Amino acid sequence: MEWRENGVEQGFHVDLMRKVTAMSGTELNIRRKSFSALVEQMELPPTDVDLICVVTPIDFSRPLQQSDPIYATHAKAFTRQTNAFINSWNDLAGKRVAIKKGSFVDVYVSNIDAPFERVDVDLYETGFRMLGWGRVDVVLAENLVARRLLPKYPLVRSASDPLIFGTFNFVAHPSQKALMEQVNKAIRELKITGEYDTLVNKWFGIGREKVDLIANQQRWLRIAIVVAVLSVVGLVITWNMSVHLRRRSLSLSSELKQREAAERALTSVSQQFQSVLDGIPHGVFLFGADATQLWSNGKYLEQLLCGKLTKNNGEPFVLKDLLSNVSQQGQDSEFELTKDNQHWRCQAHPISSGQVVVLLQLITEQKRLQQAHEQASRLASLGELSAGVAHEINNPTGLILHNISLLAEVICDIEPLVEQQQAQDPYWQLAGLPPQEAMQEAVQASGAIEEGARRISRIVSDLKQYAAPAPREALATVDLNQVVDASLRLTTNQTKRHQLVLDLSPEPALLIGDASQLQQVLINLIQNACHAMADDNGELSIATWREGYSIHLRVSDSGRGMEPATLRRIREPFFTTRRNQGGTGLGLSVSSRIVQEHKGSWDIQSKLGQGSQFELTFPYSP
């Protein structure tokens, strides 16, 4: 349905594509090549052609990217005037049938068991020419093109009812999916605005296709001359009608301009509205009464339809159930969804005709901030509680330590008296035990009480340090390299069993802080790393460096690493995995508080079986 007249490309699809490119802001370049070459290039790129228009049989599909149907057509049989009519496919048995290579007739026939001898041609016009020469018996041709060719071949006639039905489509290589979506969108808008109907009426609206008018121009001219001669008598009436028609034309032209202006305004508003929806950071989806997706802005669509989202109560999220409940109850619904440590807030709102609008908002960062705030609140409350508990425990602990030393001295002093009493009375017992055994038990109990009291004292000391901020007057310029050296001297017994790798900054790593507190943080990290490396010959790595206005300290080990659950809790007070080995769970809590007081931050990375890495960052202070 396209041709060139006086060097200008014309036809229904040419006009349609000009409308599409004008709406999408792209450029239209028309290239002429043979149909078979175009189809082959679409299937086997590269090619300099983005789209071609083809007809596809309604029962089959091409292995290419296809647009929505543009216009319906059909194909039927054409024979010489003297040949019999073709009433069914069986009437083609044994005949020589011309078929245009690559056409929708070719696609259809290639997929059925054809009872005739096939003759491939490059153009329908070639088939008509061969039919006139008697080289073929039948031409299977697309109706619209055949009707334009029939006036040129008077020996050929239409010889059957429609045998194959098809639709015009724009076709492109599968890699042009985005372009095809843009074309489909433009065609749909043209249909909504009525411009598509205007094009159809322009090219097909007078009954017989307009392509036939151009082919029969001379015939109509001769008829017009005859009619004009015979209509001289009605010249006055014709003139009056022309005046009326001119006035009607002006009215229609004015109405057309107003309609075009309204369509442009509608298109502009539609584009603006689409731009606003595309700019919304949330996913917006519109579903119909049958749960089909009518529209979306494209955000988070994959997550909504993946089928792996779960609600907070652990139940799987089923989109169809949500749409059904909201549509039937006519009430809004809002809840949170989770997938792969990502969190979304889902809102569903019913609208008219059973349709439902669904909003999907990513709230992962909000959830993390909320959890961090809750943890900070718990730690603040625990710090205040720890200070009070430490004060209350400190006095009785000191009393125990003071009195236990007196009891130890008493036990030592009465030991000779016990021996004398046992010599006088061999059957004498202390607390139901032989005197010597009782004295040994008393000595061991005294030592256990003292050790327990001292452990309580250490815990109380850690609690006080955890709850008490460092005094501002204790802060001074500190070289982090010197802190590392001092910490390694104090932890020689732990580090000597492992391979130590040092990579210290060649220039002083200066910051404002308390050297003893920073030393305490580093000793804690070194001891934890040594505990994590149960076997000897583990690798302990310590590095410092300056990066811009920041000073960095990294302590890493090749130990057993930590599980995710442990990693999330290691900075909580009293949380420890070494409770049986005497761990209090306050080391990293105190260290976290010291790092915060020094306006620093730290990052912890650890994987089970692969070791751990602690990286601390402080502001550089020259």
XYZ file of C-alpha atoms in Angstrom:
622
model
C 0.000 0.000 0.000
C 2.980 2.300 -0.664
C 4.365 3.636 -3.937
C 6.322 6.539 -5.384
C 4.608 9.212 -7.480
C 6.671 12.025 -9.043
C 9.580 11.011 -6.793
C 7.470 11.333 -3.593
C 6.765 8.343 -1.334
C 3.015 7.898 -0.790
C 0.583 5.458 0.767
C -1.266 4.558 3.948
C 1.742 3.198 5.869
C 3.977 6.083 4.810
C 1.468 8.588 6.233
C 1.013 6.459 9.376
C 4.764 6.258 9.982
C 5.127 10.019 9.508
C 2.556 10.507 12.278
C 4.406 8.031 14.534
C 7.814 9.665 14.051
C 6.353 13.139 14.594
C 4.892 12.008 17.948
C 8.110 10.297 19.111
C 10.452 13.079 17.956
C 12.446 10.805 15.615
C 13.345 11.093 11.927
C 11.773 9.054 9.117
C 13.995 7.919 6.216
C 12.342 5.688 3.594
C 14.605 3.157 1.799
C 13.600 1.074 -1.203
C 14.863 -2.501 -1.410
C 13.427 -5.800 -2.603
C 10.945 -7.351 -0.168
C 12.871 -10.630 0.167
C 16.089 -8.718 0.907
C 14.351 -6.666 3.597
C 12.891 -9.755 5.289
C 16.273 -11.521 5.143
C 18.032 -8.481 6.675
C 15.447 -8.291 9.469
C 16.150 -11.935 10.353
C 19.933 -11.757 9.878
C 21.317 -8.322 10.856
C 23.175 -6.021 10.487
C 20.866 -3.818 8.450
C 20.362 -0.102 7.891
C 16.561 -0.502 8.082
C 14.797 -0.338 11.467
C 11.209 -1.229 10.480
C 9.412 -2.779 7.519
C 5.677 -3.218 7.013
C 4.543 -6.756 6.181
C 1.358 -8.772 6.231
C 1.264 -11.735 8.633
C -1.340 -14.560 8.415
C -3.555 -14.554 11.473
C -2.831 -18.239 12.176
C 0.980 -17.892 12.167
C 3.626 -15.551 13.524
C 6.970 -14.441 12.125
C 10.205 -15.031 14.137
C 10.623 -11.243 14.447
C 9.550 -8.384 16.708
C 5.971 -7.413 15.625
C 3.836 -4.373 16.305
C 0.130 -4.390 17.112
C -2.123 -5.184 14.066
C -2.456 -2.112 11.819
C -4.983 -3.102 9.158
C -6.718 -6.309 8.074
C -6.468 -7.809 4.579
C -6.739 -11.149 2.806
C -5.304 -13.093 -0.127
C -7.121 -15.052 -2.815
C -6.522 -16.774 -6.132
C -6.188 -14.950 -9.475
C -6.369 -16.727 -12.852
C -6.713 -15.944 -16.536
C -10.214 -14.848 -17.675
C -10.830 -18.217 -19.399
C -9.818 -20.439 -16.462
C -12.221 -21.965 -13.943
C -12.955 -20.465 -10.514
C -11.086 -21.711 -7.445
C -13.607 -22.776 -4.775
C -11.211 -24.432 -2.272
C -7.577 -25.443 -1.744
C -8.327 -28.780 -3.393
C -9.003 -26.961 -6.704
C -5.307 -25.940 -6.711
C -4.094 -29.549 -6.795
C -1.588 -30.111 -9.587
C -1.544 -26.446 -10.667
C 1.446 -24.128 -10.983
C 0.883 -21.469 -8.305
C 2.966 -18.249 -8.169
C 3.790 -17.072 -4.602
C 5.716 -13.933 -3.657
C 8.810 -14.951 -1.690
C 8.693 -13.682 1.917
C 5.065 -12.498 1.761
C 2.385 -13.526 4.232
C 1.109 -15.972 1.591
C 4.593 -17.534 1.604
C 4.559 -17.735 5.421
C 1.139 -19.400 5.401
C 1.824 -21.869 2.592
C 5.198 -22.855 4.078
C 3.388 -24.086 7.182
C 0.729 -26.234 5.479
C 0.750 -29.309 3.263
C 0.155 -27.606 -0.104
C -1.311 -29.816 -2.936
C 0.148 -27.759 -5.791
C 3.423 -26.948 -7.546
C 4.885 -23.803 -6.015
C 6.592 -21.149 -8.204
C 8.444 -18.431 -6.220
C 8.432 -14.859 -7.580
C 9.988 -11.636 -6.285
C 6.886 -9.451 -6.829
C 3.144 -9.986 -7.251
C 3.477 -8.068 -10.542
C 5.951 -10.722 -11.743
C 3.347 -13.399 -10.951
C 0.647 -11.540 -12.912
C 3.036 -11.155 -15.855
C 3.837 -14.906 -15.789
C 0.099 -15.658 -15.549
C -0.504 -13.607 -18.699
C 2.277 -15.515 -20.492
C 0.853 -18.872 -19.387
C 3.902 -19.829 -17.299
C 1.781 -20.293 -14.166
C -1.859 -21.285 -13.658
C -2.724 -19.344 -10.500
C -1.361 -16.412 -8.531
C -2.034 -16.295 -4.774
C -1.875 -12.543 -4.072
C -2.763 -10.050 -1.360
C -6.053 -8.374 -2.239
C -5.169 -4.673 -1.893
C -2.063 -4.950 -4.065
C -3.813 -7.181 -6.610
C -6.638 -4.693 -7.120
C -4.095 -2.007 -8.000
C -2.455 -4.367 -10.522
C -5.606 -5.749 -12.198
C -6.194 -2.682 -14.474
C -2.731 -3.273 -15.957
C -3.458 -6.933 -16.809
C -6.895 -7.236 -18.502
C -6.440 -10.996 -19.075
C -6.304 -11.628 -15.281
C -9.310 -11.841 -12.970
C -10.154 -12.573 -9.336
C -11.071 -16.274 -9.233
C -11.900 -17.143 -5.590
C -13.224 -16.022 -2.230
C -10.607 -15.088 0.422
C -8.335 -18.071 1.123
C -5.916 -16.541 3.665
C -6.603 -13.786 6.179
C -3.861 -11.572 7.559
C -3.033 -8.272 9.198
C -0.536 -5.557 8.395
C 2.173 -5.164 11.046
C 5.412 -3.266 11.457
C 8.240 -5.798 11.848
C 11.753 -5.365 13.266
C 14.635 -7.456 14.565
C 14.124 -8.733 18.167
C 16.869 -6.330 19.335
C 14.530 -3.396 18.429
C 12.088 -4.173 21.274
C 12.295 -0.639 22.719
C 11.644 0.922 19.287
C 8.652 -1.376 18.705
C 7.173 -0.436 22.098
C 7.541 3.242 21.107
C 5.777 2.593 17.761
C 2.965 0.646 19.459
C 2.470 3.421 21.975
C 2.212 6.027 19.208
C -0.245 3.913 17.170
C -2.459 3.443 20.230
C -2.487 7.182 20.867
C -3.393 7.805 17.209
C -6.326 5.421 17.559
C -7.448 7.082 20.802
C -7.260 10.588 19.315
C -8.998 9.594 16.067
C -6.086 10.417 13.727
C -5.829 6.745 12.755
C -9.454 6.752 11.585
C -8.726 9.896 9.547
C -5.872 8.095 7.749
C -8.007 5.020 7.089
C -10.793 7.193 5.684
C -8.290 9.107 3.570
C -6.868 6.012 1.840
C -9.757 3.506 1.978
C -12.915 5.533 2.699
C -14.587 5.626 -0.744
C -15.340 1.924 -1.091
C -12.765 0.911 -3.691
C -9.146 1.370 -2.478
C -7.605 4.677 -3.486
C -4.644 2.868 -4.924
C -7.045 1.895 -7.737
C -7.883 5.558 -8.432
C -4.285 6.391 -9.244
C -3.990 3.349 -11.472
C -7.239 4.349 -13.303
C -6.599 8.110 -13.490
C -6.789 8.328 -17.281
C -10.009 6.300 -17.447
C -11.710 8.568 -14.958
C -10.441 11.612 -16.860
C -12.102 10.471 -20.067
C -15.347 9.718 -18.231
C -15.191 13.148 -16.614
C -14.857 14.842 -20.007
C -17.892 12.984 -21.343
C -19.895 13.804 -18.219
C -18.833 17.455 -18.456
C -20.050 17.690 -22.082
C -23.365 16.056 -21.201
C -23.778 18.287 -18.125
C -23.519 21.711 -19.743
C -27.235 22.189 -19.184
C -26.771 21.759 -15.434
C -23.895 24.219 -15.208
C -25.803 26.726 -13.060
C -26.908 24.035 -10.646
C -23.349 22.733 -10.469
C -22.052 26.213 -9.746
C -24.554 26.636 -6.891
C -23.537 23.254 -5.485
C -19.887 24.200 -5.711
C -20.528 27.371 -3.729
C -22.309 25.331 -1.094
C -19.526 22.764 -1.061
C -16.899 25.520 -0.784
C -18.639 26.924 2.245
C -18.904 23.434 3.705
C -15.235 22.830 3.014
C -14.280 26.019 4.818
C -16.420 24.955 7.757
C -14.877 21.504 7.789
C -11.375 22.977 7.490
C -12.013 25.220 10.485
C -13.408 22.293 12.450
C -10.420 20.167 11.474
C -7.970 22.821 12.680
C -9.802 23.089 15.988
C -9.721 19.319 16.356
C -6.008 19.180 15.570
C -5.358 21.914 18.154
C -7.376 19.961 20.727
C -5.486 16.782 19.861
C -2.133 18.553 20.259
C -3.239 19.918 23.634
C -4.428 16.468 24.689
C -1.150 14.908 23.589
C 0.813 17.558 25.494
C -1.204 16.979 28.669
C -0.815 13.210 28.251
C 2.957 13.546 27.874
C 3.169 15.837 30.895
C 1.091 13.444 32.975
C 3.249 10.519 31.846
C 6.392 12.498 32.714
C 5.060 13.161 36.220
C 4.223 9.485 36.746
C 7.623 8.402 35.409
C 9.304 10.826 37.827
C 7.593 9.336 40.900
C 10.209 7.250 42.821
C 7.579 4.610 43.671
C 6.127 1.900 41.470
C 2.607 2.762 40.257
C 0.445 0.017 38.688
C -3.145 -0.109 37.416
C -4.913 -3.489 37.281
C -8.259 -4.316 35.730
C -11.156 -6.260 37.190
C -9.712 -9.526 35.808
C -6.290 -8.851 37.441
C -4.687 -7.913 34.098
C -2.140 -5.099 34.146
C -3.519 -2.056 32.336
C -0.679 0.426 32.949
C 2.467 0.999 35.029
C 5.338 3.466 35.224
C 7.783 0.544 35.020
C 9.355 0.878 38.496
C 9.650 -2.279 40.657
C 7.418 -4.202 38.238
C 9.749 -7.206 38.316
C 9.671 -7.335 42.124
C 5.861 -7.079 42.237
C 5.392 -9.954 39.771
C 8.295 -12.196 40.891
C 6.153 -14.229 43.319
C 8.921 -14.276 45.985
C 7.761 -11.397 48.196
C 6.648 -12.251 51.735
C 4.631 -10.331 54.296
C 5.931 -9.456 57.784
C 4.088 -12.456 59.248
C 5.969 -14.796 56.885
C 3.040 -15.481 54.569
C 3.771 -15.391 50.812
C 2.435 -12.356 48.946
C -0.075 -13.270 46.203
C -0.952 -10.339 43.938
C -4.188 -11.858 42.627
C -5.504 -12.371 46.187
C -4.728 -8.734 47.049
C -6.515 -7.408 43.946
C -9.521 -9.656 44.573
C -9.854 -8.643 48.252
C -9.443 -4.914 47.621
C -11.863 -4.954 44.662
C -14.552 -6.945 46.512
C -14.294 -5.133 49.860
C -13.826 -1.678 48.332
C -11.329 -0.721 51.061
C -7.696 0.415 50.963
C -4.988 -2.033 52.023
C -1.459 -1.276 53.238
C 1.301 -3.589 54.499
C 5.040 -4.231 54.246
C 6.784 -6.810 52.019
C 10.261 -8.362 52.209
C 12.609 -10.083 49.740
C 16.403 -10.612 49.966
C 16.821 -8.137 52.881
C 14.913 -5.506 50.905
C 11.727 -3.955 52.297
C 8.775 -2.392 50.447
C 5.558 -0.710 51.535
C 2.623 -1.868 49.402
C -0.584 0.173 49.138
C -3.671 -0.868 47.164
C -6.612 1.470 46.446
C -9.872 0.453 44.680
C -11.246 2.703 41.929
C -14.218 2.457 39.576
C -15.192 -0.612 37.507
C -13.337 -3.044 39.748
C -9.937 -1.556 38.922
C -7.206 -1.323 41.566
C -4.207 1.015 41.840
C -1.145 -0.520 43.552
C 1.763 1.594 44.886
C 5.099 -0.046 45.772
C 7.624 2.025 47.778
C 11.153 0.901 48.641
C 11.675 1.521 52.407
C 14.848 -0.503 53.042
C 16.865 2.550 54.086
C 14.053 3.786 56.344
C 13.886 0.380 58.050
C 17.642 0.388 58.625
C 17.562 3.893 60.090
C 14.670 2.896 62.339
C 16.555 -0.190 63.564
C 19.705 1.870 64.145
C 17.690 4.426 66.128
C 16.080 1.697 68.254
C 19.482 0.099 68.921
C 20.977 3.479 69.870
C 18.076 4.080 72.268
C 18.586 0.681 73.868
C 22.313 1.277 74.237
C 21.733 4.718 75.762
C 19.307 3.271 78.293
C 21.676 0.393 79.007
C 24.543 2.854 79.551
C 22.583 4.762 82.176
C 21.514 1.500 83.818
C 25.100 0.181 83.734
C 26.420 3.238 85.551
C 23.889 2.751 88.372
C 24.468 -1.005 88.581
C 28.245 -0.519 88.653
C 27.951 1.940 91.528
C 25.686 -0.376 93.532
C 27.897 -3.458 92.982
C 31.212 -1.752 93.610
C 30.816 -1.354 97.420
C 29.840 -4.974 98.283
C 32.538 -6.228 95.902
C 35.171 -4.191 97.750
C 33.857 -5.519 101.041
C 34.179 -9.105 99.793
C 37.764 -8.538 98.611
C 38.687 -6.904 101.901
C 37.191 -9.654 104.085
C 38.345 -12.591 101.981
C 41.969 -11.638 102.595
C 41.255 -11.729 106.353
C 39.652 -15.172 106.042
C 42.679 -16.442 104.088
C 45.019 -15.290 106.859
C 42.765 -16.899 109.515
C 42.807 -20.215 107.639
C 46.611 -20.131 107.518
C 46.852 -19.313 111.267
C 44.488 -22.062 112.476
C 46.124 -24.792 110.388
C 48.586 -25.778 113.263
C 45.728 -25.844 115.741
C 43.786 -28.180 113.478
C 46.769 -30.553 113.322
C 47.078 -30.542 117.123
C 43.363 -31.207 117.579
C 43.466 -34.055 115.066
C 46.414 -35.633 116.934
C 44.439 -35.556 120.173
C 41.172 -36.769 118.606
C 41.666 -38.896 115.452
C 37.876 -38.956 114.888
C 37.422 -35.185 114.976
C 35.868 -33.627 111.786
C 35.375 -30.113 110.349
C 32.068 -29.546 108.565
C 31.631 -33.299 108.294
C 35.008 -33.762 106.540
C 38.434 -34.907 107.743
C 40.334 -31.835 109.035
C 43.010 -31.855 106.310
C 40.443 -32.226 103.523
C 38.267 -29.551 105.096
C 41.243 -27.158 105.286
C 42.053 -27.775 101.587
C 38.416 -27.119 100.634
C 38.439 -23.913 102.706
C 41.621 -22.682 100.973
C 40.166 -23.446 97.516
C 36.826 -21.814 98.398
C 38.662 -18.715 99.645
C 40.600 -18.474 96.350
C 37.440 -19.012 94.275
C 35.627 -16.274 96.196
C 38.516 -13.868 95.705
C 38.781 -14.658 91.978
C 35.009 -14.214 91.552
C 35.069 -10.906 93.399
C 37.962 -9.645 91.283
C 36.093 -10.656 88.134
C 33.062 -8.703 89.359
C 35.386 -5.774 90.002
C 36.728 -5.950 86.420
C 33.168 -6.030 85.043
C 32.251 -3.039 87.199
C 35.333 -1.188 85.938
C 34.359 -1.911 82.326
C 30.806 -0.763 83.008
C 32.043 2.508 84.466
C 34.299 3.079 81.493
C 31.452 2.197 79.087
C 29.096 4.687 80.728
C 31.560 7.507 81.417
C 32.663 9.763 78.467
C 36.279 10.834 78.196
C 37.049 14.267 79.736
C 37.772 16.929 77.140
C 40.990 17.989 78.884
C 42.475 14.498 78.271
C 42.324 14.949 74.464
C 45.531 15.837 72.582
C 47.205 15.271 69.228
C 47.914 11.530 68.920
C 49.952 9.614 66.346
C 47.997 6.447 65.506
C 51.259 4.716 64.506
C 52.596 5.151 68.080
C 49.308 3.772 69.456
C 49.812 0.653 67.302
C 53.405 0.203 68.557
C 52.394 0.553 72.232
C 49.448 -1.852 71.814
C 51.655 -4.492 70.181
C 54.157 -4.284 73.079
C 51.351 -4.958 75.570
C 49.947 -7.914 73.567
C 53.238 -9.650 72.737
C 52.189 -12.896 74.479
C 49.086 -13.160 72.265
C 50.647 -12.086 68.947
C 53.891 -14.109 69.186
C 52.038 -17.293 68.180
C 50.885 -15.752 64.885
C 52.355 -14.138 61.798
C 52.191 -10.348 62.177
C 51.960 -8.160 59.047
C 52.426 -4.414 59.625
C 51.760 -1.733 57.012
C 51.957 1.611 58.829
C 51.664 5.023 57.238
C 55.121 6.487 56.417
C 53.916 9.874 57.664
C 52.441 10.533 61.125
C 48.782 9.500 61.325
C 47.612 12.383 63.530
C 44.231 12.882 65.164
C 42.798 14.580 68.257
C 42.041 12.034 70.990
C 43.045 10.146 74.149
C 46.016 7.866 73.474
C 45.190 5.466 76.349
C 41.588 5.028 75.181
C 42.633 4.479 71.548
C 45.208 1.990 72.847
C 42.426 0.186 74.711
C 40.403 -0.076 71.471
C 43.343 -1.503 69.541
C 44.267 -3.988 72.318
C 40.633 -5.198 72.282
C 40.740 -5.743 68.500
C 44.145 -7.519 68.664
C 43.025 -9.841 71.471
C 39.762 -10.677 69.682
C 41.703 -11.452 66.492
C 44.099 -13.767 68.385
C 41.169 -15.541 70.057
C 39.538 -16.026 66.640
C 42.712 -17.685 65.297
C 42.600 -20.833 67.439
C 45.506 -22.464 65.606
C 49.038 -21.132 65.678
C 50.581 -19.465 62.610
C 47.460 -17.456 61.830
C 47.949 -14.119 60.059
C 47.264 -10.862 61.906
C 47.432 -7.745 59.708
C 47.490 -4.149 60.999
C 47.622 -1.143 58.654
C 47.308 2.642 58.957
C 47.058 5.187 56.175
C 45.853 8.678 55.404
C 43.258 9.347 52.714
C 42.303 12.992 52.199
C 41.101 14.389 55.515
C 40.723 10.966 57.138
C 43.005 8.587 59.065
C 42.322 4.864 58.682
C 43.204 1.879 60.898
C 42.545 -1.675 59.718
C 42.912 -4.858 61.799
C 42.252 -8.136 59.989
C 42.782 -11.787 60.842
C 42.574 -15.195 59.180
C 40.407 -16.649 61.950
C 37.125 -18.496 61.920
C 35.001 -15.423 61.129
C 31.499 -14.680 62.321
C 27.976 -15.632 61.332
C 25.629 -12.797 60.212
C 23.614 -13.092 63.440
C 26.787 -12.685 65.542
C 28.051 -9.834 63.347
C 24.869 -7.829 63.971
C 25.212 -8.048 67.774
C 28.935 -7.795 68.519
C 28.667 -4.137 69.599
C 25.867 -4.849 72.094
C 26.885 -4.728 75.800
C 27.231 -8.156 77.493
C 27.010 -10.032 74.179
C 29.915 -12.483 73.872
C 30.645 -15.861 72.323
C 33.385 -16.504 74.936
C 31.286 -16.517 78.095
C 32.818 -19.843 79.162
C 36.344 -18.433 78.719
C 35.665 -15.414 80.944
C 34.485 -12.921 78.323
C 32.260 -10.119 79.653
C 30.858 -8.854 76.327
C 31.878 -5.263 77.093
C 35.137 -4.959 75.146
C 33.681 -3.997 71.758
C 30.853 -2.011 73.383
C 33.389 0.170 75.209
C 35.483 0.363 72.027
C 32.415 1.492 70.044
C 31.742 4.268 72.547
C 35.405 5.397 72.423
C 35.377 5.509 68.596
C 32.191 7.619 68.641
C 33.696 10.017 71.217
C 36.659 10.496 68.866
C 34.201 11.406 66.025
C 35.170 8.241 64.220
C 33.332 5.396 62.526
C 34.103 1.765 61.878
C 33.172 -0.872 59.373
C 33.178 -4.602 60.149
C 33.367 -7.291 57.490
C 33.414 -10.982 58.344
C 32.519 -14.285 56.727
C 32.390 -17.648 58.421
C 35.624 -19.519 57.786
C 37.289 -16.536 56.030
C 38.317 -14.269 58.914
C 37.277 -10.775 59.984
C 38.297 -7.200 59.203
C 37.762 -4.098 61.357
C 38.363 -0.720 59.686
C 38.281 2.448 61.821
C 38.158 5.962 60.330
C 39.013 9.182 62.244
C 39.220 12.825 61.115
C 42.756 13.885 60.280
C 44.121 16.630 62.597
C 47.584 17.932 61.600
